[in-house]
Amino acid sequence: MASPVTQSPRLSIIAGPTAVGKGTLMAELRRRHPDLFVSVSATTREPRPGEIDGVHYHFVTDTEFDRLVAAGQMLEWALVHGAHRYGTPRRPVEECLAAGKPVVLEIDLDGARQVRCSMPEAQLIFIAPPNWEELVKRLRCRGTEDATEQERRLITARAELAAESEFDHLVINDTVSRATDELEGLIGLTR
């Protein structure tokens, strides 16, 4: 009798335009799978109300971010919306994969491209809105950006939507439950 084939843990990248609901989907994945390792990104932006350092992001200064990049401690990083830098600390990702655990990164388009270059075995999952009007509505209704920032993010969102073909999978975030079910299947998670 042949022994079962074991599959290596997989790195899954989740990306998509601003306000598409990536954070909401990740929260639902975490709720359903509390042991799932989801990397916490570092950022130079200030926390939004309710965000906790080390839980939602690692909030760092520009100087600390520069040090992390120079030391090769970032798996990927980018300047997002022309304003703040975001990046993924390398070590926690590599440690989880080495321990046989799947890893999920929620990052931007440039970050996904960087990870694809350094870890081509990663699967890239693009989260898209049901339509443009819904994306605009979600951005305006969340109330976390002023009108100028909303417009800047919508310009970026158009460019991000055009990059959908670079990804391995497309998930339409029409409802949180259905989109999360689809993500579970792609990541290989069972309930």
Backbone as a chain_set.jsonl record, in Angstrom:
{"seq": "MASPVTQSPRLSIIAGPTAVGKGTLMAELRRRHPDLFVSVSATTREPRPGEIDGVHYHFVTDTEFDRLVAAGQMLEWALVHGAHRYGTPRRPVEECLAAGKPVVLEIDLDGARQVRCSMPEAQLIFIAPPNWEELVKRLRCRGTEDATEQERRLITARAELAAESEFDHLVINDTVSRATDELEGLIGLTR", "coords": {"N": [[0.854, -1.185, 0.0], [0.586, 2.182, -0.86], [2.131, 5.012, 0.639], [0.484, 7.882, 2.031], [0.502, 10.96, 0.256], [1.977, 13.847, 1.408], [1.206, 17.245, 1.56], [3.06, 20.2, 1.209], [3.009, 22.983, 3.475], [1.146, 25.86, 2.543], [1.645, 29.098, 1.286], [-0.59, 31.654, 1.171], [-1.688, 34.452, -0.547], [-3.633, 37.248, -0.079], [-5.161, 39.778, -1.766], [-6.361, 42.917, -3.034], [-8.431, 45.689, -4.116], [-8.7, 48.801, -2.228], [-11.126, 48.97, 0.396], [-12.548, 46.728, -0.414], [-13.127, 44.755, 1.313], [-11.254, 43.051, 2.427], [-10.135, 42.959, 5.024], [-12.413, 42.366, 6.537], [-13.074, 39.829, 5.539], [-10.772, 38.449, 6.324], [-11.043, 38.635, 9.092], [-13.288, 37.042, 9.451], [-12.291, 34.564, 8.56], [-10.395, 34.154, 10.586], [-12.123, 33.997, 12.769], [-13.502, 31.63, 12.188], [-11.367, 29.868, 12.082], [-9.425, 29.823, 14.479], [-6.759, 29.089, 14.954], [-5.386, 29.628, 12.654], [-2.583, 30.983, 11.057], [-2.144, 34.269, 10.506], [-0.364, 36.696, 9.085], [0.819, 39.64, 10.65], [1.002, 42.805, 9.474], [3.519, 45.388, 9.206], [3.349, 48.918, 9.55], [3.712, 52.39, 8.665], [1.737, 54.197, 9.099], [-0.603, 56.008, 11.186], [-2.514, 54.506, 13.869], [-5.929, 53.585, 13.282], [-9.094, 54.407, 14.829], [-9.745, 52.059, 17.359], [-7.936, 50.148, 16.429], [-5.322, 47.914, 17.302], [-1.979, 47.824, 18.312], [0.198, 45.357, 17.126], [-1.823, 43.547, 16.855], [-3.736, 44.332, 14.832], [-1.976, 45.738, 13.165], [1.603, 46.205, 13.133], [2.582, 49.077, 14.358], [4.92, 51.306, 13.328], [7.722, 53.601, 13.36], [8.995, 55.732, 10.712], [11.78, 55.561, 10.712], [12.261, 53.102, 12.053], [11.032, 51.375, 10.241], [12.68, 51.736, 8.006], [15.015, 50.565, 9.062], [14.231, 47.862, 9.345], [13.811, 47.139, 6.641], [16.397, 47.548, 5.561], [17.791, 45.602, 6.942], [16.902, 43.307, 5.768], [14.637, 42.163, 6.787], [12.05, 42.25, 5.922], [9.576, 40.62, 4.128], [8.14, 41.607, 2.052], [7.381, 44.924, 0.946], [5.811, 48.14, 0.607], [5.019, 51.431, -0.625], [1.974, 52.753, 0.001], [-0.909, 54.08, -1.479], [0.474, 56.374, -1.925], [1.231, 57.463, 0.483], [1.822, 56.071, 3.008], [3.979, 53.48, 4.3], [3.786, 49.942, 4.112], [4.403, 46.605, 5.215], [5.509, 43.133, 5.293], [6.707, 41.329, 7.934], [9.384, 39.074, 7.658], [10.398, 36.785, 9.171], [8.319, 35.553, 10.964], [6.587, 34.42, 9.036], [8.213, 32.587, 7.602], [8.914, 30.875, 9.717], [6.431, 29.721, 10.461], [5.675, 28.363, 8.095], [7.803, 26.549, 7.972], [7.178, 25.059, 10.187], [5.093, 23.612, 9.287], [2.591, 24.788, 8.972], [-0.133, 26.412, 7.32], [-0.001, 29.684, 5.84], [-1.423, 32.907, 5.715], [-1.384, 35.91, 3.993], [-2.447, 39.218, 4.021], [-2.163, 41.577, 1.797], [-1.018, 44.376, -0.272], [-1.179, 45.047, -3.858], [1.446, 45.536, -4.977], [3.002, 44.332, -3.0], [2.123, 41.679, -3.224], [3.183, 41.065, -5.72], [5.929, 41.223, -5.128], [6.218, 39.1, -3.301], [5.531, 36.987, -4.966], [7.766, 36.931, -6.618], [9.842, 36.249, -4.807], [8.87, 33.98, -3.531], [7.713, 31.855, -5.402], [5.986, 29.696, -5.226], [3.804, 30.454, -3.773], [0.276, 31.003, -3.556], [-1.774, 33.324, -5.197], [-4.516, 35.231, -4.379], [-7.115, 37.095, -5.544], [-9.244, 39.538, -4.326], [-12.291, 40.809, -5.219], [-14.748, 43.417, -5.763], [-18.365, 43.138, -6.089], [-19.147, 44.958, -8.024], [-18.157, 48.172, -9.424], [-19.594, 50.341, -8.305], [-20.434, 49.349, -5.836], [-17.983, 49.084, -4.535], [-17.193, 51.801, -4.291], [-19.269, 52.717, -2.65], [-18.769, 51.18, -0.293], [-16.271, 52.197, 0.485], [-16.889, 54.897, 1.005], [-18.815, 54.643, 2.998], [-17.504, 53.524, 5.178], [-16.202, 55.517, 6.526], [-13.578, 56.218, 7.366], [-11.744, 57.734, 6.029], [-11.057, 61.006, 4.717], [-12.617, 63.086, 2.137], [-10.674, 63.722, 0.185], [-8.719, 61.748, 0.576], [-10.298, 59.498, 0.036], [-10.767, 59.828, -2.733], [-8.138, 59.576, -3.694], [-7.658, 56.929, -2.994], [-9.564, 55.639, -4.591], [-8.575, 56.104, -7.154], [-6.243, 54.576, -7.03], [-7.497, 52.105, -6.648], [-8.687, 51.561, -9.146], [-6.433, 50.975, -10.727], [-5.529, 48.745, -9.34], [-7.642, 46.914, -9.711], [-7.323, 46.409, -12.407], [-5.214, 44.673, -12.426], [-6.017, 42.131, -11.893], [-5.695, 39.795, -13.478], [-3.15, 38.873, -12.942], [-3.26, 37.181, -10.844], [-3.792, 33.97, -9.244], [-6.306, 33.093, -8.48], [-9.697, 34.285, -8.323], [-11.863, 35.877, -6.132], [-15.05, 36.926, -5.586], [-16.269, 39.344, -3.499], [-19.137, 39.32, -2.569], [-20.909, 38.509, -0.567], [-19.999, 38.175, 2.834], [-20.04, 35.634, 4.055], [-20.269, 33.76, 1.863], [-17.994, 34.423, 0.319], [-15.965, 33.917, 2.167], [-16.299, 31.167, 2.534], [-15.424, 30.312, 0.016], [-12.755, 31.175, 0.095], [-11.799, 29.527, 2.172], [-11.851, 27.028, 0.886], [-9.924, 27.435, -1.136], [-7.609, 27.902, 0.351], [-7.443, 25.568, 1.692], [-8.646, 24.887, 4.067], [-10.625, 23.311, 6.55], [-13.778, 22.914, 8.152]], "CA": [[0.0, 0.0, 0.0], [1.381, 3.403, -0.969], [1.936, 5.958, 1.737], [-0.19, 9.091, 1.554], [1.345, 12.084, -0.111], [1.701, 15.021, 2.233], [1.411, 18.487, 0.827], [3.746, 21.231, 1.977], [2.13, 24.104, 3.828], [1.083, 26.805, 1.447], [1.516, 30.518, 1.538], [-1.677, 32.238, 0.384], [-1.68, 35.903, -0.553], [-4.939, 37.833, -0.344], [-4.997, 41.184, -2.138], [-7.474, 43.501, -3.773], [-8.486, 47.14, -3.947], [-9.162, 49.374, -0.979], [-12.552, 48.885, 0.745], [-13.202, 45.557, -0.99], [-13.533, 43.897, 2.417], [-10.202, 42.08, 2.757], [-10.052, 42.862, 6.479], [-13.619, 41.685, 7.014], [-12.928, 38.409, 5.204], [-9.726, 37.883, 7.179], [-11.618, 38.5, 10.437], [-14.173, 35.87, 9.437], [-11.416, 33.39, 8.521], [-9.84, 33.991, 11.94], [-13.207, 33.541, 13.647], [-13.754, 30.228, 11.877], [-10.13, 29.081, 12.255], [-8.62, 30.62, 15.414], [-5.348, 28.707, 14.917], [-4.791, 30.012, 11.379], [-1.587, 32.046, 11.169], [-2.317, 35.391, 9.598], [0.728, 37.617, 9.369], [0.482, 41.018, 11.015], [1.868, 43.714, 8.726], [4.037, 46.61, 9.811], [2.971, 50.112, 8.791], [4.141, 53.681, 9.192], [0.594, 55.083, 9.327], [-1.14, 56.057, 12.545], [-3.646, 53.595, 14.056], [-7.299, 54.072, 13.202], [-9.788, 54.112, 16.094], [-10.01, 50.647, 17.63], [-6.835, 49.281, 16.018], [-4.4, 47.59, 18.385], [-0.626, 47.515, 17.866], [0.532, 43.946, 17.261], [-3.0, 42.738, 16.507], [-4.157, 44.749, 13.497], [-0.71, 46.079, 12.501], [2.705, 46.674, 13.964], [2.729, 50.484, 14.009], [6.329, 51.644, 13.514], [8.156, 54.88, 12.814], [9.711, 55.649, 9.437], [13.148, 55.121, 11.004], [12.229, 51.664, 12.34], [10.71, 50.695, 8.988], [13.925, 51.756, 7.226], [15.925, 49.592, 9.655], [13.733, 46.527, 8.997], [14.079, 46.913, 5.217], [17.848, 47.447, 5.369], [18.255, 44.344, 7.539], [16.313, 42.179, 5.046], [13.633, 41.552, 7.656], [10.711, 42.375, 5.351], [9.311, 39.745, 2.995], [7.7, 42.548, 1.028], [6.931, 46.209, 1.475], [5.434, 49.086, -0.438], [4.388, 52.705, -0.318], [0.58, 52.532, -0.387], [-1.694, 55.3, -1.687], [1.4, 57.498, -1.944], [1.283, 58.125, 1.781], [2.413, 55.307, 4.102], [4.569, 52.191, 3.932], [3.292, 48.72, 4.74], [5.265, 45.489, 4.868], [5.329, 41.873, 6.005], [7.907, 40.786, 8.563], [9.762, 37.798, 7.049], [10.648, 35.664, 10.074], [7.144, 34.778, 11.385], [6.058, 33.661, 7.891], [9.101, 31.447, 7.354], [8.825, 29.949, 10.857], [5.164, 28.972, 10.385], [5.753, 27.426, 6.977], [8.739, 25.491, 8.363], [6.493, 24.234, 11.189], [4.022, 22.86, 8.632], [1.313, 25.487, 9.073], [-0.405, 27.332, 6.212], [0.111, 31.098, 6.185], [-2.203, 33.811, 4.882], [-0.974, 37.309, 4.042], [-3.339, 40.206, 3.418], [-1.236, 42.632, 1.391], [-1.411, 45.126, -1.457], [-0.77, 44.511, -5.154], [2.905, 45.533, -5.104], [3.508, 43.315, -2.083], [1.85, 40.371, -3.817], [4.17, 40.88, -6.791], [7.224, 40.957, -4.506], [6.196, 37.745, -2.747], [5.532, 36.067, -6.116], [9.16, 36.822, -7.072], [10.7, 35.58, -3.821], [8.261, 32.702, -3.157], [6.803, 31.602, -6.523], [5.018, 28.651, -4.898], [2.649, 31.063, -3.107], [-0.902, 31.216, -4.401], [-2.28, 34.683, -5.1], [-5.979, 35.264, -4.439], [-7.583, 38.466, -5.728], [-10.59, 39.81, -3.818], [-12.9, 41.861, -6.041], [-16.12, 43.77, -5.392], [-19.338, 42.698, -7.098], [-19.124, 45.971, -9.079], [-17.471, 49.4, -9.032], [-20.467, 51.158, -7.459], [-20.4, 48.783, -4.48], [-16.683, 49.436, -3.952], [-17.26, 53.222, -3.926], [-20.179, 52.794, -1.495], [-18.081, 50.641, 0.883], [-15.229, 53.136, 0.899], [-17.499, 56.11, 1.572], [-19.588, 54.319, 4.201], [-16.706, 53.131, 6.35], [-15.963, 56.746, 7.266], [-12.24, 56.305, 7.956], [-10.929, 58.637, 5.22], [-11.741, 62.207, 4.239], [-12.956, 63.035, 0.709], [-9.441, 63.721, -0.609], [-8.126, 60.408, 0.698], [-11.18, 58.576, -0.685], [-10.498, 59.958, -4.167], [-6.82, 58.991, -3.955], [-7.811, 55.471, -2.91], [-10.328, 55.161, -5.748], [-7.649, 56.1, -8.295], [-5.42, 53.378, -6.823], [-8.357, 50.928, -6.812], [-8.843, 51.271, -10.588], [-5.201, 50.306, -11.165], [-5.488, 47.42, -8.708], [-8.616, 46.053, -10.389], [-6.773, 46.048, -13.715], [-4.17, 43.658, -12.237], [-6.654, 40.868, -11.5], [-5.203, 38.655, -14.265], [-1.869, 38.417, -12.401], [-3.542, 36.321, -9.697], [-4.167, 32.586, -9.522], [-7.728, 32.895, -8.199], [-10.536, 35.462, -8.125], [-12.996, 35.694, -5.226], [-15.927, 38.097, -5.547], [-16.784, 39.546, -2.148], [-20.525, 39.764, -2.62], [-21.319, 38.357, 0.828], [-18.867, 37.721, 3.645], [-20.143, 34.191, 4.27], [-19.955, 33.018, 0.657], [-16.602, 34.676, -0.068], [-15.109, 33.212, 3.129], [-16.382, 29.746, 2.174], [-14.561, 30.113, -1.147], [-11.373, 31.297, 0.563], [-11.482, 28.303, 2.908], [-11.547, 25.983, -0.084], [-8.673, 27.734, -1.817], [-6.513, 27.801, 1.311], [-7.384, 24.182, 2.149], [-9.108, 24.83, 5.465], [-11.884, 22.604, 6.734], [-14.475, 23.208, 9.419]], "C": [[0.895, 1.242, 0.0], [1.096, 4.319, 0.215], [1.288, 7.221, 1.195], [0.822, 10.194, 1.263], [0.976, 13.263, 0.784], [2.044, 16.264, 1.435], [2.097, 19.491, 1.748], [2.76, 22.319, 2.356], [2.222, 25.169, 2.743], [0.949, 28.22, 1.952], [0.44, 31.049, 0.598], [-1.656, 33.745, 0.565], [-3.069, 36.388, -0.914], [-4.722, 39.32, -0.596], [-6.225, 41.631, -2.916], [-7.525, 44.982, -3.482], [-8.957, 47.548, -2.554], [-10.669, 49.196, -0.834], [-13.279, 47.687, 0.15], [-13.658, 44.58, 0.104], [-12.511, 42.84, 2.789], [-10.123, 41.868, 4.268], [-11.234, 42.134, 7.073], [-13.535, 40.188, 6.734], [-11.871, 37.741, 6.077], [-10.246, 37.695, 8.599], [-12.529, 37.279, 10.509], [-13.364, 34.577, 9.352], [-10.833, 33.103, 9.908], [-10.898, 33.5, 12.909], [-13.466, 32.055, 13.446], [-12.561, 29.331, 12.191], [-9.176, 29.842, 13.179], [-7.121, 30.289, 15.383], [-4.644, 29.089, 13.611], [-3.788, 31.14, 11.592], [-1.84, 33.069, 10.079], [-1.259, 36.408, 9.995], [0.198, 39.007, 9.691], [1.493, 41.934, 10.334], [2.384, 44.841, 9.605], [3.606, 47.781, 8.942], [3.494, 51.364, 9.478], [2.962, 54.622, 9.428], [0.159, 55.024, 10.79], [-2.296, 55.061, 12.673], [-4.982, 54.31, 13.86], [-7.976, 53.759, 14.536], [-10.094, 52.618, 16.216], [-8.905, 49.698, 17.215], [-5.835, 49.14, 17.151], [-3.054, 47.199, 17.792], [-0.324, 46.045, 18.143], [-0.625, 43.016, 16.939], [-3.434, 43.068, 15.085], [-2.952, 45.05, 12.613], [0.357, 46.236, 13.575], [2.928, 48.112, 13.517], [4.158, 50.905, 14.35], [6.62, 53.021, 12.919], [8.813, 54.656, 11.456], [11.125, 55.125, 9.648], [13.197, 53.619, 11.263], [11.925, 50.871, 11.07], [11.951, 50.621, 8.103], [14.9, 50.697, 7.735], [15.514, 48.165, 9.286], [14.027, 46.185, 7.535], [15.57, 46.686, 4.986], [18.406, 46.133, 5.894], [17.685, 43.115, 6.826], [15.235, 41.468, 5.838], [12.203, 41.707, 7.146], [10.594, 41.46, 4.141], [8.885, 40.574, 1.785], [7.37, 43.846, 1.723], [6.622, 47.14, 0.321], [4.946, 50.384, 0.174], [2.963, 52.6, -0.865], [-0.167, 53.863, -0.41], [-0.809, 56.542, -1.635], [1.631, 58.148, -0.597], [2.073, 57.361, 2.853], [2.976, 53.992, 3.593], [3.959, 51.075, 4.768], [4.243, 47.598, 4.348], [5.005, 44.292, 5.746], [6.644, 41.426, 6.618], [8.164, 39.357, 8.082], [9.769, 36.622, 8.032], [9.389, 34.892, 10.505], [6.557, 33.911, 10.267], [6.9, 32.409, 7.664], [9.036, 30.419, 8.482], [7.553, 29.114, 10.806], [5.186, 27.962, 9.249], [6.675, 26.26, 7.32], [8.109, 24.545, 9.385], [5.311, 23.467, 10.596], [2.654, 23.508, 8.699], [1.093, 26.37, 7.845], [-0.362, 28.775, 6.722], [-0.721, 31.909, 5.199], [-1.678, 35.227, 5.096], [-2.039, 38.154, 3.369], [-2.465, 41.404, 3.088], [-1.73, 43.328, 0.129], [-0.828, 44.49, -2.722], [0.75, 44.452, -5.311], [3.533, 44.475, -4.204], [3.298, 41.914, -2.627], [2.855, 40.063, -4.926], [5.548, 40.556, -6.208], [7.285, 39.53, -3.95], [6.233, 36.718, -3.879], [6.958, 35.863, -6.625], [10.02, 36.02, -6.098], [10.174, 34.214, -3.402], [7.24, 32.322, -4.233], [5.768, 30.51, -6.254], [3.777, 29.2, -4.192], [1.486, 31.172, -4.085], [-1.434, 32.622, -4.13], [-3.784, 34.677, -5.35], [-6.425, 36.727, -4.481], [-9.009, 38.578, -5.216], [-11.129, 40.995, -4.611], [-14.3, 42.189, -5.52], [-17.085, 43.216, -6.432], [-19.397, 43.665, -8.286], [-18.464, 47.243, -8.528], [-18.301, 50.234, -8.057], [-20.456, 50.658, -6.012], [-19.08, 49.117, -3.789], [-16.686, 50.891, -3.472], [-18.129, 53.386, -2.675], [-19.477, 52.304, -0.225], [-17.021, 51.603, 1.395], [-15.843, 54.351, 1.588], [-18.219, 55.817, 2.883], [-18.726, 53.953, 5.406], [-16.244, 54.333, 7.161], [-14.589, 56.889, 7.907], [-11.313, 57.242, 7.187], [-11.745, 59.865, 4.836], [-11.928, 62.1, 2.726], [-11.711, 62.99, -0.179], [-8.792, 62.347, -0.598], [-8.985, 59.377, -0.025], [-10.9, 58.632, -2.18], [-9.145, 59.351, -4.531], [-6.91, 57.463, -3.939], [-8.598, 54.898, -4.089], [-9.471, 55.153, -7.015], [-6.765, 54.855, -8.218], [-6.239, 52.113, -7.082], [-8.548, 50.569, -8.282], [-7.614, 50.534, -11.121], [-5.125, 48.896, -10.58], [-6.461, 46.456, -9.379], [-8.101, 45.583, -11.746], [-5.723, 44.945, -13.619], [-4.723, 42.283, -11.873], [-6.064, 39.653, -12.219], [-3.847, 38.129, -13.785], [-2.047, 37.379, -11.284], [-3.982, 34.929, -10.139], [-5.666, 32.353, -9.39], [-8.416, 34.241, -8.006], [-11.676, 35.08, -7.188], [-13.78, 37.001, -5.219], [-16.503, 38.21, -4.144], [-18.176, 40.165, -2.227], [-21.178, 39.628, -1.252], [-20.13, 37.771, 1.586], [-18.884, 36.2, 3.794], [-19.721, 33.395, 3.028], [-18.492, 33.188, 0.257], [-15.642, 33.962, 0.881], [-15.139, 31.714, 2.869], [-15.425, 29.447, 1.015], [-13.09, 30.212, -0.752], [-10.939, 30.047, 1.33], [-11.089, 27.181, 1.952], [-10.217, 26.205, -0.774], [-7.464, 27.547, -0.904], [-6.363, 26.363, 1.816], [-7.776, 24.025, 3.597], [-10.432, 24.087, 5.517], [-12.477, 22.975, 8.088], [-14.935, 21.931, 10.047]], "O": [[1.847, 1.329, 0.775], [-0.025, 4.387, 0.719], [1.507, 7.593, 0.042], [1.845, 10.329, 1.935], [-0.194, 13.627, 0.9], [3.051, 16.313, 0.728], [1.75, 19.611, 2.923], [1.785, 22.554, 1.642], [3.264, 25.342, 2.111], [0.234, 28.496, 2.915], [0.545, 30.911, -0.621], [-1.61, 34.25, 1.687], [-3.625, 35.988, -1.937], [-4.173, 40.032, 0.245], [-7.015, 40.815, -3.39], [-6.738, 45.482, -2.679], [-9.531, 46.752, -1.81], [-11.405, 49.262, -1.818], [-14.508, 47.631, 0.202], [-14.471, 43.691, -0.148], [-12.862, 41.833, 3.405], [-10.053, 40.732, 4.737], [-11.076, 41.361, 8.018], [-13.882, 39.372, 7.588], [-12.048, 36.606, 6.519], [-9.924, 36.698, 9.245], [-12.54, 36.566, 11.511], [-13.712, 33.593, 10.004], [-10.786, 31.953, 10.345], [-10.609, 32.677, 13.778], [-13.629, 31.309, 14.412], [-12.735, 28.16, 12.529], [-8.215, 30.445, 12.703], [-6.3, 31.13, 15.751], [-3.436, 28.894, 13.481], [-4.105, 32.14, 12.236], [-1.76, 32.769, 8.888], [-1.266, 36.918, 11.116], [-0.755, 39.482, 9.074], [2.694, 41.846, 10.588], [1.771, 45.2, 10.61], [3.509, 47.646, 7.722], [3.691, 51.397, 10.693], [3.16, 55.738, 9.908], [0.514, 54.103, 11.525], [-2.988, 54.797, 11.69], [-5.142, 55.476, 14.221], [-7.479, 52.928, 15.297], [-10.629, 52.001, 15.295], [-8.927, 48.533, 17.614], [-5.535, 50.097, 17.864], [-2.979, 46.362, 16.893], [-0.558, 45.548, 19.245], [-0.421, 41.814, 16.767], [-3.492, 42.185, 14.23], [-2.917, 44.659, 11.447], [0.057, 46.379, 14.76], [3.414, 48.345, 12.411], [4.562, 50.867, 15.512], [5.866, 53.532, 12.09], [9.147, 53.527, 11.098], [11.617, 54.329, 8.847], [14.079, 52.933, 10.747], [12.504, 49.807, 10.852], [12.244, 49.578, 7.52], [15.541, 50.009, 6.941], [16.369, 47.346, 8.95], [14.443, 45.067, 7.229], [15.96, 45.742, 4.298], [19.381, 45.608, 5.356], [17.959, 41.988, 7.24], [14.949, 40.297, 5.588], [11.252, 41.345, 7.838], [11.421, 41.52, 3.232], [9.236, 40.265, 0.646], [7.112, 43.878, 2.926], [7.106, 46.955, -0.796], [4.52, 50.432, 1.328], [2.772, 52.382, -2.062], [-0.066, 54.664, 0.519], [-1.287, 57.636, -1.337], [2.164, 59.255, -0.523], [2.91, 57.953, 3.534], [2.515, 53.453, 2.587], [3.661, 51.238, 5.951], [4.829, 47.633, 3.266], [4.372, 44.394, 6.797], [7.605, 41.169, 5.892], [7.257, 38.524, 8.097], [9.197, 35.572, 7.738], [9.391, 33.664, 10.418], [6.086, 32.802, 10.52], [6.367, 31.306, 7.549], [9.096, 29.217, 8.224], [7.594, 27.915, 11.081], [4.759, 26.822, 9.427], [6.369, 25.111, 7.0], [8.463, 23.367, 9.445], [4.609, 22.754, 11.312], [1.646, 22.83, 8.499], [2.032, 27.012, 7.375], [-0.65, 29.044, 7.888], [-0.723, 31.634, 3.999], [-1.543, 35.686, 6.23], [-2.483, 37.836, 2.266], [-2.069, 42.158, 3.976], [-2.731, 42.925, -0.464], [-0.078, 43.517, -2.651], [1.287, 43.427, -5.732], [4.485, 43.802, -4.599], [4.175, 41.059, -2.513], [3.322, 38.931, -5.052], [6.257, 39.702, -6.74], [8.291, 38.839, -4.113], [6.899, 35.69, -3.758], [7.324, 34.756, -7.02], [10.836, 35.201, -6.521], [10.952, 33.369, -2.961], [6.036, 32.447, -4.011], [4.777, 30.409, -6.978], [2.795, 28.476, -4.03], [1.678, 31.402, -5.279], [-1.532, 33.051, -2.98], [-4.263, 34.192, -6.376], [-6.143, 37.498, -3.564], [-9.882, 37.81, -5.62], [-10.501, 42.053, -4.669], [-14.957, 41.344, -4.912], [-16.67, 42.861, -7.536], [-19.663, 43.252, -9.415], [-18.242, 47.369, -7.323], [-17.765, 50.772, -7.089], [-20.467, 51.457, -5.076], [-19.06, 49.401, -2.591], [-16.231, 51.178, -2.365], [-17.76, 54.11, -1.75], [-19.581, 52.951, 0.817], [-16.888, 51.801, 2.603], [-15.364, 54.781, 2.637], [-18.231, 56.657, 3.783], [-19.182, 54.065, 6.544], [-15.929, 54.201, 8.344], [-14.445, 57.609, 8.895], [-10.205, 57.519, 7.647], [-12.96, 59.787, 4.653], [-11.459, 61.147, 2.104], [-11.701, 62.289, -1.19], [-8.366, 61.843, -1.637], [-8.442, 58.463, -0.645], [-10.805, 57.591, -2.829], [-9.019, 58.686, -5.559], [-6.305, 56.791, -4.774], [-8.32, 53.784, -4.533], [-9.634, 54.274, -7.862], [-6.563, 54.166, -9.218], [-5.734, 51.156, -7.669], [-8.568, 49.388, -8.628], [-7.746, 49.576, -11.882], [-4.702, 47.961, -11.26], [-6.123, 45.291, -9.59], [-8.415, 44.475, -12.18], [-5.376, 44.341, -14.634], [-3.954, 41.368, -11.577], [-5.948, 38.584, -11.618], [-3.439, 37.04, -14.187], [-1.072, 36.773, -10.839], [-4.475, 34.737, -11.25], [-6.235, 31.521, -10.096], [-7.794, 35.213, -7.579], [-12.37, 34.089, -7.414], [-13.239, 38.055, -4.886], [-17.149, 37.283, -3.656], [-18.366, 41.358, -1.988], [-21.912, 40.517, -0.819], [-19.36, 36.978, 1.046], [-17.844, 35.554, 3.67], [-18.914, 32.47, 3.126], [-17.826, 32.217, -0.103], [-14.61, 33.454, 0.443], [-14.106, 31.052, 2.973], [-14.705, 28.448, 1.036], [-12.269, 29.421, -1.215], [-9.821, 29.566, 1.145], [-10.11, 26.471, 2.185], [-9.459, 25.257, -0.977], [-6.414, 27.083, -1.348], [-5.301, 25.978, 2.305], [-7.291, 23.125, 4.282], [-11.264, 24.226, 4.621], [-11.761, 23.304, 9.034], [-15.541, 21.953, 11.118]]}, "num_chains": 1, "name": "protein.A"}
